[in-house]
PDB file of C-alpha atoms and ligand atoms in Angstrom:
ATOM      1  CA  UNK A   1    -111.548 -28.369 -77.430  1.00 63.00           C
ATOM      2  CA  UNK A   2    -109.563 -29.097 -80.593  1.00 72.00           C
ATOM      3  CA  UNK A   3    -107.899 -26.016 -82.060  1.00 87.00           C
ATOM      4  CA  UNK A   4    -109.181 -25.166 -85.534  1.00 96.00           C
ATOM      5  CA  UNK A   5    -106.842 -24.257 -88.376  1.00 98.00           C
ATOM      6  CA  UNK A   6    -106.081 -20.528 -88.406  1.00 98.00           C
ATOM      7  CA  UNK A   7    -106.623 -18.488 -91.542  1.00 98.00           C
ATOM      8  CA  UNK A   8    -105.344 -14.910 -91.800  1.00 98.00           C
ATOM      9  CA  UNK A   9    -106.924 -12.749 -94.478  1.00 99.00           C
ATOM     10  CA  UNK A  10    -105.708  -9.303 -95.432  1.00 98.00           C
ATOM     11  CA  UNK A  11    -108.236  -7.097 -97.142  1.00 98.00           C
ATOM     12  CA  UNK A  12    -105.954  -4.712 -99.002  1.00 97.00           C
ATOM     13  CA  UNK A  13    -106.662  -1.013 -99.051  1.00 96.00           C
ATOM     14  CA  UNK A  14    -106.723  -1.448-102.813  1.00 94.00           C
ATOM     15  CA  UNK A  15    -109.713  -3.798-102.474  1.00 97.00           C
ATOM     16  CA  UNK A  16    -111.845  -1.976 -99.905  1.00 98.00           C
ATOM     17  CA  UNK A  17    -111.203   1.740-100.489  1.00 96.00           C
ATOM     18  CA  UNK A  18    -111.178   4.077-103.442  1.00 92.00           C
ATOM     19  CA  UNK A  19    -107.381   3.929-103.349  1.00 79.00           C
ATOM     20  CA  UNK A  20    -106.679   5.893-106.503  1.00 80.00           C
ATOM     21  CA  UNK A  21    -108.384   8.854-104.886  1.00 80.00           C
ATOM     22  CA  UNK A  22    -106.807  10.907-102.125  1.00 86.00           C
ATOM     23  CA  UNK A  23    -110.113  11.331-100.278  1.00 91.00           C
ATOM     24  CA  UNK A  24    -110.858   8.703 -97.652  1.00 94.00           C
ATOM     25  CA  UNK A  25    -113.709   6.726 -99.161  1.00 96.00           C
ATOM     26  CA  UNK A  26    -114.727   3.130 -98.547  1.00 97.00           C
ATOM     27  CA  UNK A  27    -115.486   0.986-101.584  1.00 97.00           C
ATOM     28  CA  UNK A  28    -118.672  -0.127 -99.855  1.00 97.00           C
ATOM     29  CA  UNK A  29    -119.970  -2.302-102.680  1.00 97.00           C
ATOM     30  CA  UNK A  30    -116.779  -4.336-102.875  1.00 98.00           C
ATOM     31  CA  UNK A  31    -116.372  -4.524 -99.107  1.00 98.00           C
ATOM     32  CA  UNK A  32    -119.922  -5.889 -98.828  1.00 98.00           C
ATOM     33  CA  UNK A  33    -119.344  -8.520-101.487  1.00 98.00           C
ATOM     34  CA  UNK A  34    -116.118  -9.646 -99.797  1.00 98.00           C
ATOM     35  CA  UNK A  35    -117.861  -9.747 -96.404  1.00 98.00           C
ATOM     36  CA  UNK A  36    -120.609 -11.894 -97.953  1.00 98.00           C
ATOM     37  CA  UNK A  37    -118.039 -14.327 -99.343  1.00 98.00           C
ATOM     38  CA  UNK A  38    -116.245 -14.563 -95.989  1.00 98.00           C
ATOM     39  CA  UNK A  39    -119.548 -15.185 -94.253  1.00 98.00           C
ATOM     40  CA  UNK A  40    -120.425 -18.032 -96.648  1.00 98.00           C
ATOM     41  CA  UNK A  41    -117.008 -19.604 -96.277  1.00 98.00           C
ATOM     42  CA  UNK A  42    -117.266 -19.472 -92.481  1.00 98.00           C
ATOM     43  CA  UNK A  43    -120.422 -21.595 -92.509  1.00 97.00           C
ATOM     44  CA  UNK A  44    -119.569 -24.985 -91.090  1.00 92.00           C
ATOM     45  CA  UNK A  45    -117.118 -23.497 -88.590  1.00 90.00           C
ATOM     46  CA  UNK A  46    -114.100 -25.243 -90.037  1.00 95.00           C
ATOM     47  CA  UNK A  47    -111.488 -22.570 -89.305  1.00 98.00           C
ATOM     48  CA  UNK A  48    -110.624 -19.626 -87.073  1.00 98.00           C
ATOM     49  CA  UNK A  49    -110.228 -16.326 -88.837  1.00 98.00           C
ATOM     50  CA  UNK A  50    -108.131 -13.219 -88.217  1.00 98.00           C
ATOM     51  CA  UNK A  51    -108.679 -10.287 -90.551  1.00 99.00           C
ATOM     52  CA  UNK A  52    -106.193  -7.496 -91.196  1.00 98.00           C
ATOM     53  CA  UNK A  53    -107.151  -4.611 -93.427  1.00 98.00           C
ATOM     54  CA  UNK A  54    -105.027  -2.102 -95.225  1.00 97.00           C
ATOM     55  CA  UNK A  55    -105.344   1.649 -95.248  1.00 96.00           C
ATOM     56  CA  UNK A  56    -105.860   3.091 -98.692  1.00 93.00           C
ATOM     57  CA  UNK A  57    -106.143   6.868 -98.481  1.00 95.00           C
ATOM     58  CA  UNK A  58    -107.377   6.632 -94.851  1.00 97.00           C
ATOM     59  CA  UNK A  59    -103.821   5.957 -93.682  1.00 95.00           C
ATOM     60  CA  UNK A  60    -101.390   6.548 -96.501  1.00 91.00           C
ATOM     61  CA  UNK A  61    -102.442  10.141 -97.161  1.00 93.00           C
ATOM     62  CA  UNK A  62    -102.096  11.552 -93.601  1.00 95.00           C
ATOM     63  CA  UNK A  63     -99.008   9.376 -92.981  1.00 94.00           C
ATOM     64  CA  UNK A  64     -97.365  10.923 -96.008  1.00 93.00           C
ATOM     65  CA  UNK A  65     -98.522  14.431 -95.159  1.00 95.00           C
ATOM     66  CA  UNK A  66     -96.871  14.258 -91.709  1.00 96.00           C
ATOM     67  CA  UNK A  67     -93.930  12.124 -92.902  1.00 95.00           C
ATOM     68  CA  UNK A  68     -94.629   9.618 -90.165  1.00 95.00           C
ATOM     69  CA  UNK A  69     -92.597   6.863 -91.771  1.00 90.00           C
ATOM     70  CA  UNK A  70     -89.364   8.758 -91.242  1.00 91.00           C
ATOM     71  CA  UNK A  71     -90.007   8.850 -87.505  1.00 95.00           C
ATOM     72  CA  UNK A  72     -90.866  11.565 -85.057  1.00 96.00           C
ATOM     73  CA  UNK A  73     -88.664  14.572 -85.769  1.00 95.00           C
ATOM     74  CA  UNK A  74     -90.756  17.540 -84.721  1.00 95.00           C
ATOM     75  CA  UNK A  75     -93.687  18.393 -82.471  1.00 93.00           C
ATOM     76  CA  UNK A  76     -96.018  19.150 -85.399  1.00 94.00           C
ATOM     77  CA  UNK A  77     -96.033  15.494 -86.359  1.00 96.00           C
ATOM     78  CA  UNK A  78     -97.713  14.469 -83.102  1.00 97.00           C
ATOM     79  CA  UNK A  79    -101.082  15.803 -84.243  1.00 97.00           C
ATOM     80  CA  UNK A  80    -100.539  13.751 -87.404  1.00 97.00           C
ATOM     81  CA  UNK A  81    -100.238  10.605 -85.308  1.00 98.00           C
ATOM     82  CA  UNK A  82    -103.615  11.384 -83.774  1.00 98.00           C
ATOM     83  CA  UNK A  83    -105.132  12.234 -87.178  1.00 97.00           C
ATOM     84  CA  UNK A  84    -103.815   9.108 -88.908  1.00 97.00           C
ATOM     85  CA  UNK A  85    -104.962   6.837 -86.112  1.00 98.00           C
ATOM     86  CA  UNK A  86    -108.469   8.283 -86.038  1.00 98.00           C
ATOM     87  CA  UNK A  87    -108.767   8.010 -89.776  1.00 97.00           C
ATOM     88  CA  UNK A  88    -107.794   4.324 -89.590  1.00 98.00           C
ATOM     89  CA  UNK A  89    -110.313   3.815 -86.811  1.00 98.00           C
ATOM     90  CA  UNK A  90    -113.013   5.175 -89.092  1.00 98.00           C
ATOM     91  CA  UNK A  91    -112.130   2.661 -91.789  1.00 98.00           C
ATOM     92  CA  UNK A  92    -111.937  -0.126 -89.197  1.00 98.00           C
ATOM     93  CA  UNK A  93    -115.397   0.835 -87.912  1.00 98.00           C
ATOM     94  CA  UNK A  94    -116.792   0.499 -91.434  1.00 98.00           C
ATOM     95  CA  UNK A  95    -115.094  -2.860 -91.990  1.00 98.00           C
ATOM     96  CA  UNK A  96    -116.226  -4.351 -88.673  1.00 98.00           C
ATOM     97  CA  UNK A  97    -119.777  -3.055 -89.172  1.00 98.00           C
ATOM     98  CA  UNK A  98    -119.980  -4.507 -92.672  1.00 98.00           C
ATOM     99  CA  UNK A  99    -118.684  -7.899 -91.535  1.00 98.00           C
ATOM    100  CA  UNK A 100    -121.265  -8.048 -88.755  1.00 98.00           C
ATOM    101  CA  UNK A 101    -124.027  -7.135 -91.199  1.00 98.00           C
ATOM    102  CA  UNK A 102    -123.230 -10.521 -92.736  1.00 98.00           C
ATOM    103  CA  UNK A 103    -123.379 -12.272 -89.378  1.00 98.00           C
ATOM    104  CA  UNK A 104    -119.623 -12.449 -88.768  1.00 98.00           C
ATOM    105  CA  UNK A 105    -118.685 -12.002 -85.072  1.00 98.00           C
ATOM    106  CA  UNK A 106    -116.064  -9.382 -85.919  1.00 98.00           C
ATOM    107  CA  UNK A 107    -114.323  -7.363 -83.242  1.00 98.00           C
ATOM    108  CA  UNK A 108    -112.127  -4.303 -83.718  1.00 98.00           C
ATOM    109  CA  UNK A 109    -108.533  -4.876 -82.687  1.00 98.00           C
ATOM    110  CA  UNK A 110    -106.444  -1.724 -82.306  1.00 98.00           C
ATOM    111  CA  UNK A 111    -102.823  -2.570 -83.099  1.00 98.00           C
ATOM    112  CA  UNK A 112    -101.556   0.605 -81.412  1.00 96.00           C
ATOM    113  CA  UNK A 113    -102.605  -0.510 -77.927  1.00 95.00           C
ATOM    114  CA  UNK A 114    -100.396  -3.551 -77.438  1.00 93.00           C
ATOM    115  CA  UNK A 115     -98.127  -3.289 -80.449  1.00 98.00           C
ATOM    116  CA  UNK A 116     -94.611  -1.824 -80.335  1.00 98.00           C
ATOM    117  CA  UNK A 117     -92.192  -1.388 -83.201  1.00 98.00           C
ATOM    118  CA  UNK A 118     -88.411  -1.219 -83.243  1.00 98.00           C
ATOM    119  CA  UNK A 119     -87.077   0.447 -86.349  1.00 96.00           C
ATOM    120  CA  UNK A 120     -90.329  -0.323 -88.157  1.00 96.00           C
ATOM    121  CA  UNK A 121     -90.540  -3.986 -87.161  1.00 97.00           C
ATOM    122  CA  UNK A 122     -93.031  -5.385 -84.661  1.00 98.00           C
ATOM    123  CA  UNK A 123     -91.398  -6.640 -81.497  1.00 98.00           C
ATOM    124  CA  UNK A 124     -94.505  -6.910 -79.340  1.00 98.00           C
ATOM    125  CA  UNK A 125     -98.202  -7.549 -79.902  1.00 98.00           C
ATOM    126  CA  UNK A 126    -101.171  -8.644 -77.782  1.00 97.00           C
ATOM    127  CA  UNK A 127    -100.961 -12.261 -78.871  1.00 98.00           C
ATOM    128  CA  UNK A 128    -102.523 -13.695 -75.732  1.00 97.00           C
ATOM    129  CA  UNK A 129    -105.669 -11.607 -76.181  1.00 98.00           C
ATOM    130  CA  UNK A 130    -105.926 -12.622 -79.829  1.00 98.00           C
ATOM    131  CA  UNK A 131    -105.579 -16.306 -79.008  1.00 97.00           C
ATOM    132  CA  UNK A 132    -108.405 -16.047 -76.476  1.00 98.00           C
ATOM    133  CA  UNK A 133    -110.618 -14.160 -78.925  1.00 98.00           C
ATOM    134  CA  UNK A 134    -110.060 -16.811 -81.583  1.00 98.00           C
ATOM    135  CA  UNK A 135    -110.735 -19.558 -79.077  1.00 97.00           C
ATOM    136  CA  UNK A 136    -114.228 -18.268 -78.326  1.00 97.00           C
ATOM    137  CA  UNK A 137    -115.010 -17.796 -82.013  1.00 97.00           C
ATOM    138  CA  UNK A 138    -114.539 -14.062 -82.446  1.00 98.00           C
ATOM    139  CA  UNK A 139    -113.034 -12.722 -85.656  1.00 98.00           C
ATOM    140  CA  UNK A 140    -110.523  -9.999 -84.683  1.00 98.00           C
ATOM    141  CA  UNK A 141    -110.157  -7.245 -87.258  1.00 99.00           C
ATOM    142  CA  UNK A 142    -106.889  -5.328 -87.069  1.00 98.00           C
ATOM    143  CA  UNK A 143    -105.181  -2.955 -89.503  1.00 98.00           C
ATOM    144  CA  UNK A 144    -102.073  -1.109 -90.525  1.00 97.00           C
ATOM    145  CA  UNK A 145    -101.549   2.059 -88.487  1.00 97.00           C
ATOM    146  CA  UNK A 146     -99.021   4.436 -86.981  1.00 97.00           C
ATOM    147  CA  UNK A 147     -97.450   2.840 -83.888  1.00 98.00           C
ATOM    148  CA  UNK A 148     -94.910   3.721 -81.238  1.00 97.00           C
ATOM    149  CA  UNK A 149     -91.387   2.843 -82.294  1.00 98.00           C
ATOM    150  CA  UNK A 150     -88.587   2.385 -79.772  1.00 98.00           C
ATOM    151  CA  UNK A 151     -85.979   3.800 -82.171  1.00 97.00           C
ATOM    152  CA  UNK A 152     -87.945   6.307 -84.225  1.00 97.00           C
ATOM    153  CA  UNK A 153     -90.623   7.591 -81.848  1.00 97.00           C
ATOM    154  CA  UNK A 154     -93.319   6.409 -84.212  1.00 97.00           C
ATOM    155  CA  UNK A 155     -93.433   4.593 -87.512  1.00 95.00           C
ATOM    156  CA  UNK A 156     -95.872   2.858 -89.792  1.00 96.00           C
ATOM    157  CA  UNK A 157     -96.981  -0.690 -89.197  1.00 97.00           C
ATOM    158  CA  UNK A 158     -98.119  -1.897 -92.595  1.00 96.00           C
ATOM    159  CA  UNK A 159    -101.001  -4.350 -92.796  1.00 97.00           C
ATOM    160  CA  UNK A 160     -98.610  -6.585 -94.752  1.00 97.00           C
ATOM    161  CA  UNK A 161     -96.038  -6.601 -91.938  1.00 98.00           C
ATOM    162  CA  UNK A 162     -98.753  -7.302 -89.380  1.00 98.00           C
ATOM    163  CA  UNK A 163     -99.925 -10.282 -91.444  1.00 98.00           C
ATOM    164  CA  UNK A 164     -96.378 -11.639 -91.629  1.00 98.00           C
ATOM    165  CA  UNK A 165     -95.813 -11.199 -87.887  1.00 98.00           C
ATOM    166  CA  UNK A 166     -99.115 -12.759 -86.820  1.00 98.00           C
ATOM    167  CA  UNK A 167     -98.907 -15.634 -89.275  1.00 98.00           C
ATOM    168  CA  UNK A 168     -95.475 -16.465 -87.898  1.00 98.00           C
ATOM    169  CA  UNK A 169     -96.305 -16.054 -84.199  1.00 98.00           C
ATOM    170  CA  UNK A 170     -99.715 -17.737 -84.342  1.00 98.00           C
ATOM    171  CA  UNK A 171     -98.550 -20.409 -86.805  1.00 97.00           C
ATOM    172  CA  UNK A 172    -101.260 -19.702 -89.362  1.00 98.00           C
ATOM    173  CA  UNK A 173    -102.395 -22.506 -91.635  1.00 98.00           C
ATOM    174  CA  UNK A 174    -103.391 -20.232 -94.506  1.00 98.00           C
ATOM    175  CA  UNK A 175    -102.454 -16.650 -95.332  1.00 98.00           C
ATOM    176  CA  UNK A 176    -104.509 -14.897 -97.999  1.00 98.00           C
ATOM    177  CA  UNK A 177    -103.910 -11.353 -99.208  1.00 98.00           C
ATOM    178  CA  UNK A 178    -106.680  -9.744-101.216  1.00 98.00           C
ATOM    179  CA  UNK A 179    -105.611  -6.937-103.559  1.00 97.00           C
ATOM    180  CA  UNK A 180    -106.842  -5.124-106.668  1.00 96.00           C
ATOM    181  CA  UNK A 181    -104.768  -7.350-108.963  1.00 97.00           C
ATOM    182  CA  UNK A 182    -104.993 -11.161-109.138  1.00 98.00           C
ATOM    183  CA  UNK A 183    -101.421 -11.755-107.971  1.00 98.00           C
ATOM    184  CA  UNK A 184     -97.837 -10.793-108.721  1.00 98.00           C
ATOM    185  CA  UNK A 185     -97.021 -10.180-112.385  1.00 98.00           C
ATOM    186  CA  UNK A 186     -93.699  -9.880-114.183  1.00 98.00           C
ATOM    187  CA  UNK A 187     -94.443  -6.149-114.401  1.00 97.00           C
ATOM    188  CA  UNK A 188     -97.175  -3.865-113.055  1.00 95.00           C
ATOM    189  CA  UNK A 189    -100.372  -5.048-114.794  1.00 96.00           C
ATOM    190  CA  UNK A 190    -101.895  -1.623-114.370  1.00 93.00           C
ATOM    191  CA  UNK A 191     -99.136  -0.035-116.419  1.00 93.00           C
ATOM    192  CA  UNK A 192     -98.311  -2.839-118.837  1.00 94.00           C
ATOM    193  CA  UNK A 193    -101.122  -4.710-120.581  1.00 94.00           C
ATOM    194  CA  UNK A 194     -98.761  -7.519-121.609  1.00 97.00           C
ATOM    195  CA  UNK A 195     -97.786  -8.229-118.004  1.00 97.00           C
ATOM    196  CA  UNK A 196     -98.002 -11.942-117.170  1.00 98.00           C
ATOM    197  CA  UNK A 197     -99.057 -13.403-113.849  1.00 98.00           C
ATOM    198  CA  UNK A 198     -96.536 -15.555-111.970  1.00 98.00           C
ATOM    199  CA  UNK A 199     -98.453 -18.408-110.332  1.00 98.00           C
ATOM    200  CA  UNK A 200     -95.733 -19.450-107.843  1.00 98.00           C
ATOM    201  CA  UNK A 201     -92.885 -17.462-106.378  1.00 98.00           C
ATOM    202  CA  UNK A 202     -90.022 -18.268-104.047  1.00 98.00           C
ATOM    203  CA  UNK A 203     -86.661 -16.585-103.461  1.00 97.00           C
ATOM    204  CA  UNK A 204     -85.214 -18.663-106.301  1.00 97.00           C
ATOM    205  CA  UNK A 205     -87.663 -17.329-108.839  1.00 96.00           C
ATOM    206  CA  UNK A 206     -87.958 -13.630-108.022  1.00 96.00           C
ATOM    207  CA  UNK A 207     -85.774 -12.913-111.053  1.00 96.00           C
ATOM    208  CA  UNK A 208     -88.939 -13.586-113.096  1.00 97.00           C
ATOM    209  CA  UNK A 209     -90.214 -10.208-111.920  1.00 97.00           C
ATOM    210  CA  UNK A 210     -88.946  -7.444-114.165  1.00 96.00           C
ATOM    211  CA  UNK A 211     -90.760  -4.597-112.466  1.00 94.00           C
ATOM    212  CA  UNK A 212     -92.513  -4.393-109.132  1.00 94.00           C
ATOM    213  CA  UNK A 213     -93.400  -1.304-107.229  1.00 85.00           C
ATOM    214  CA  UNK A 214     -95.915   0.891-105.704  1.00 76.00           C
ATOM    215  CA  UNK A 215     -99.537   1.436-106.401  1.00 63.00           C
ATOM    216  CA  UNK A 216    -101.118   4.240-108.377  1.00 62.00           C
ATOM    217  CA  UNK A 217    -102.454   5.967-105.289  1.00 65.00           C
ATOM    218  CA  UNK A 218    -100.284   6.836-102.305  1.00 69.00           C
ATOM    219  CA  UNK A 219     -98.796   3.804-100.545  1.00 77.00           C
ATOM    220  CA  UNK A 220     -96.142   4.568 -97.950  1.00 78.00           C
ATOM    221  CA  UNK A 221     -95.429   0.892 -97.342  1.00 82.00           C
ATOM    222  CA  UNK A 222     -94.007  -0.064-100.707  1.00 86.00           C
ATOM    223  CA  UNK A 223     -97.014  -1.392-102.605  1.00 92.00           C
ATOM    224  CA  UNK A 224     -96.590  -4.831-104.127  1.00 96.00           C
ATOM    225  CA  UNK A 225     -92.825  -4.757-103.503  1.00 95.00           C
ATOM    226  CA  UNK A 226     -93.339  -4.231 -99.767  1.00 94.00           C
ATOM    227  CA  UNK A 227     -95.912  -7.014 -99.736  1.00 96.00           C
ATOM    228  CA  UNK A 228     -93.627  -9.481-101.503  1.00 97.00           C
ATOM    229  CA  UNK A 229     -90.737  -8.715 -99.130  1.00 96.00           C
ATOM    230  CA  UNK A 230     -92.932  -9.539 -96.128  1.00 97.00           C
ATOM    231  CA  UNK A 231     -94.330 -12.694 -97.731  1.00 98.00           C
ATOM    232  CA  UNK A 232     -90.874 -13.974 -98.663  1.00 98.00           C
ATOM    233  CA  UNK A 233     -89.848 -13.511 -95.045  1.00 98.00           C
ATOM    234  CA  UNK A 234     -92.866 -15.586 -94.071  1.00 98.00           C
ATOM    235  CA  UNK A 235     -91.955 -18.224 -96.647  1.00 98.00           C
ATOM    236  CA  UNK A 236     -88.476 -18.435 -95.074  1.00 97.00           C
ATOM    237  CA  UNK A 237     -90.306 -19.588 -91.937  1.00 97.00           C
ATOM    238  CA  UNK A 238     -92.062 -22.198 -94.072  1.00 97.00           C
ATOM    239  CA  UNK A 239     -95.441 -20.494 -94.116  1.00 98.00           C
ATOM    240  CA  UNK A 240     -97.005 -20.234 -97.539  1.00 98.00           C
ATOM    241  CA  UNK A 241     -99.182 -17.301 -98.597  1.00 98.00           C
ATOM    242  CA  UNK A 242    -101.377 -16.363-101.524  1.00 98.00           C
ATOM    243  CA  UNK A 243    -102.267 -13.096-103.203  1.00 98.00           C
ATOM    244  CA  UNK A 244    -105.661 -13.043-104.917  1.00 98.00           C
ATOM    245  CA  UNK A 245    -107.919 -10.479-106.503  1.00 98.00           C
ATOM    246  CA  UNK A 246    -110.594  -8.779-104.448  1.00 98.00           C
ATOM    247  CA  UNK A 247    -112.474  -7.882-107.595  1.00 98.00           C
ATOM    248  CA  UNK A 248    -113.230 -11.280-109.108  1.00 98.00           C
ATOM    249  CA  UNK A 249    -116.479 -12.459-107.516  1.00 98.00           C
ATOM    250  CA  UNK A 250    -116.065 -15.838-105.859  1.00 98.00           C
ATOM    251  CA  UNK A 251    -112.262 -15.902-105.676  1.00 98.00           C
ATOM    252  CA  UNK A 252    -112.064 -15.167-101.958  1.00 98.00           C
ATOM    253  CA  UNK A 253    -114.807 -17.651-101.113  1.00 98.00           C
ATOM    254  CA  UNK A 254    -113.213 -20.398-103.192  1.00 98.00           C
ATOM    255  CA  UNK A 255    -109.808 -19.732-101.651  1.00 98.00           C
ATOM    256  CA  UNK A 256    -111.254 -19.751 -98.142  1.00 98.00           C
ATOM    257  CA  UNK A 257    -112.997 -23.021 -98.897  1.00 97.00           C
ATOM    258  CA  UNK A 258    -109.651 -24.602 -99.612  1.00 96.00           C
ATOM    259  CA  UNK A 259    -108.838 -24.026-103.266  1.00 97.00           C
ATOM    260  CA  UNK A 260    -105.196 -23.133-103.838  1.00 97.00           C
ATOM    261  CA  UNK A 261    -103.498 -21.300-106.650  1.00 95.00           C
ATOM    262  CA  UNK A 262    -106.253 -18.951-107.781  1.00 98.00           C
ATOM    263  CA  UNK A 263    -103.709 -16.129-107.606  1.00 98.00           C
ATOM    264  CA  UNK A 264     -99.982 -16.156-106.819  1.00 98.00           C
ATOM    265  CA  UNK A 265     -98.567 -18.533-104.204  1.00 98.00           C
ATOM    266  CA  UNK A 266     -95.454 -17.372-102.325  1.00 98.00           C
ATOM    267  CA  UNK A 267     -93.549 -20.248-100.785  1.00 98.00           C
ATOM    268  CA  UNK A 268     -90.180 -21.535 -99.653  1.00 97.00           C
ATOM    269  CA  UNK A 269     -87.743 -22.817-102.289  1.00 92.00           C
ATOM    270  CA  UNK A 270     -88.300 -26.488-102.877  1.00 83.00           C
TER     271      UNK A 270
HETATM  272  N1  LIG B 301     -95.217  -6.676-110.591  1.00 88.17           N
HETATM  273  C1  LIG B 301     -96.422  -6.319-110.074  1.00 88.17           C
HETATM  274  N2  LIG B 301     -97.417  -7.238-109.988  1.00 88.17           N
HETATM  275  C2  LIG B 301     -98.634  -6.910-109.464  1.00 88.17           C
HETATM  276  N3  LIG B 301     -98.936  -5.666-109.003  1.00 88.17           N
HETATM  277  C3  LIG B 301     -97.986  -4.697-109.063  1.00 88.17           C
HETATM  278  C4  LIG B 301     -96.683  -4.979-109.597  1.00 88.17           C
HETATM  279  N4  LIG B 301     -95.947  -3.830-109.520  1.00 88.17           N
HETATM  280  C5  LIG B 301     -96.737  -2.887-108.993  1.00 88.17           C
HETATM  281  N5  LIG B 301     -97.971  -3.393-108.706  1.00 88.17           N
HETATM  282  C6  LIG B 301     -99.071  -2.597-108.125  1.00 88.17           C
HETATM  283  O1  LIG B 301     -99.267  -3.018-106.797  1.00 88.17           O
HETATM  284  C7  LIG B 301    -100.602  -2.665-106.449  1.00 88.17           C
HETATM  285  C8  LIG B 301    -101.029  -3.470-105.229  1.00 88.17           C
HETATM  286  O2  LIG B 301    -100.274  -3.052-104.121  1.00 88.17           O
HETATM  287  P1  LIG B 301    -100.929  -2.092-103.031  1.00 88.17           P
HETATM  288  O3  LIG B 301    -101.568  -0.918-103.705  1.00 88.17           O
HETATM  289  O4  LIG B 301     -99.955  -1.837-101.964  1.00 88.17           O
HETATM  290  O5  LIG B 301    -102.123  -3.031-102.507  1.00 88.17           O
HETATM  291  P2  LIG B 301    -102.807  -3.049-101.073  1.00 88.17           P
HETATM  292  O6  LIG B 301    -103.574  -1.772-100.978  1.00 88.17           O
HETATM  293  O7  LIG B 301    -103.701  -4.238-101.201  1.00 88.17           O
HETATM  294  O8  LIG B 301    -101.714  -3.183-100.065  1.00 88.17           O
HETATM  295  C9  LIG B 301    -101.409  -2.973-107.690  1.00 88.17           C
HETATM  296  O9  LIG B 301    -102.484  -2.073-107.793  1.00 88.17           O
HETATM  297  C10 LIG B 301    -100.408  -2.799-108.831  1.00 88.17           C
HETATM  298  O10 LIG B 301    -100.666  -1.642-109.594  1.00 88.17           O
HETATM  299 MG1  LIG B 302    -100.073  -1.778 -99.786  1.00 88.17          MG
END
C-alpha cells in the first residue's frame, strides 16, 4: 500500500478553549466548526492526519499553580501532576468526541505513556504505534501535557514541541498550526491594532518581528514566541510549517486542501 502524505495539525488552546478565562471551558462552537472543516478536507482520503491539541486553561492553569515547568522540587507537586494530566484528558475527550461526531476516526493518544523528556525536550515517543495507527487510517489525537523528565522529574511537553518532534521524526509533508490570530505579526495584534502580518519567516527575517510574546491568558510554554522557536527548529530540518487562524471560517479547510500562504509560512532560509 502506498504511503499517503502526512499532515500534522495543531489545534491551539487559543482556538478550542476559552483561553482568556482561567476556568477550563471548551470553545465548543469553534471546535465543532474546525472538526467539520477537517472532516470535509479528509473526504477523498488523500492524506494521513495526526492532530495535536493545545491546553488553554485546562493545562496552563494547574501547571502554573504547581510550578510544574520548573521540575519536581517537592512532594506537593505530585498531586499537581495528577491534576494537570486529568484536566488535559478531559479536554482530549471533548476533542476526540467532537471529531468523531463529524465522522473522523479519531483516537486519543496519551503522550505521557510512551513519551519521555530530558530537560524539557522529547527524547522518546511511541512512534511505532503512531505509524501503525496512521497506516490503518486512524487519526491519532495527542496533546501537550506534563511528562516525566529524566533531569527534572517532570516538565511540560508543549503541543508546539510535540508537533515539531513528530513532524521531524515522521517526516511530515505539511504542518499546520491553528491559533487565535492569523499568523505571526511584527507585534502582538491583540495589543497593537497597527500590527502587520508577516507572510513568510525564516531565521534571516526574524528581525522583522519587533515584539513577540505570550498570550493574554496563562501560557506556560511561551505563547507565540515558544511556537516560533519550535517551528524555526523544524525549518532547520527543512520542514515548512504554517500558522493560520482558527477563527476565520474556511481557512483550515482550504489549507488542508492544499492552499498555501493563508497565514504565516515558517521555512528554511533560501
Ligand atoms: N508578534 C506576534 N504575532 C502574533 N501573535 C502574537 C505575537 N506576540 C504575541 N502574540 C500572542 O500569541 C497568542 C498565540 O499564542 P498562544 O496563546 O500560545 O496560542 P496557542 O494557544 O494556539 O498555543 C496570540 O493570542 C497573540 O496575542
Ligand atoms: Mg501556546
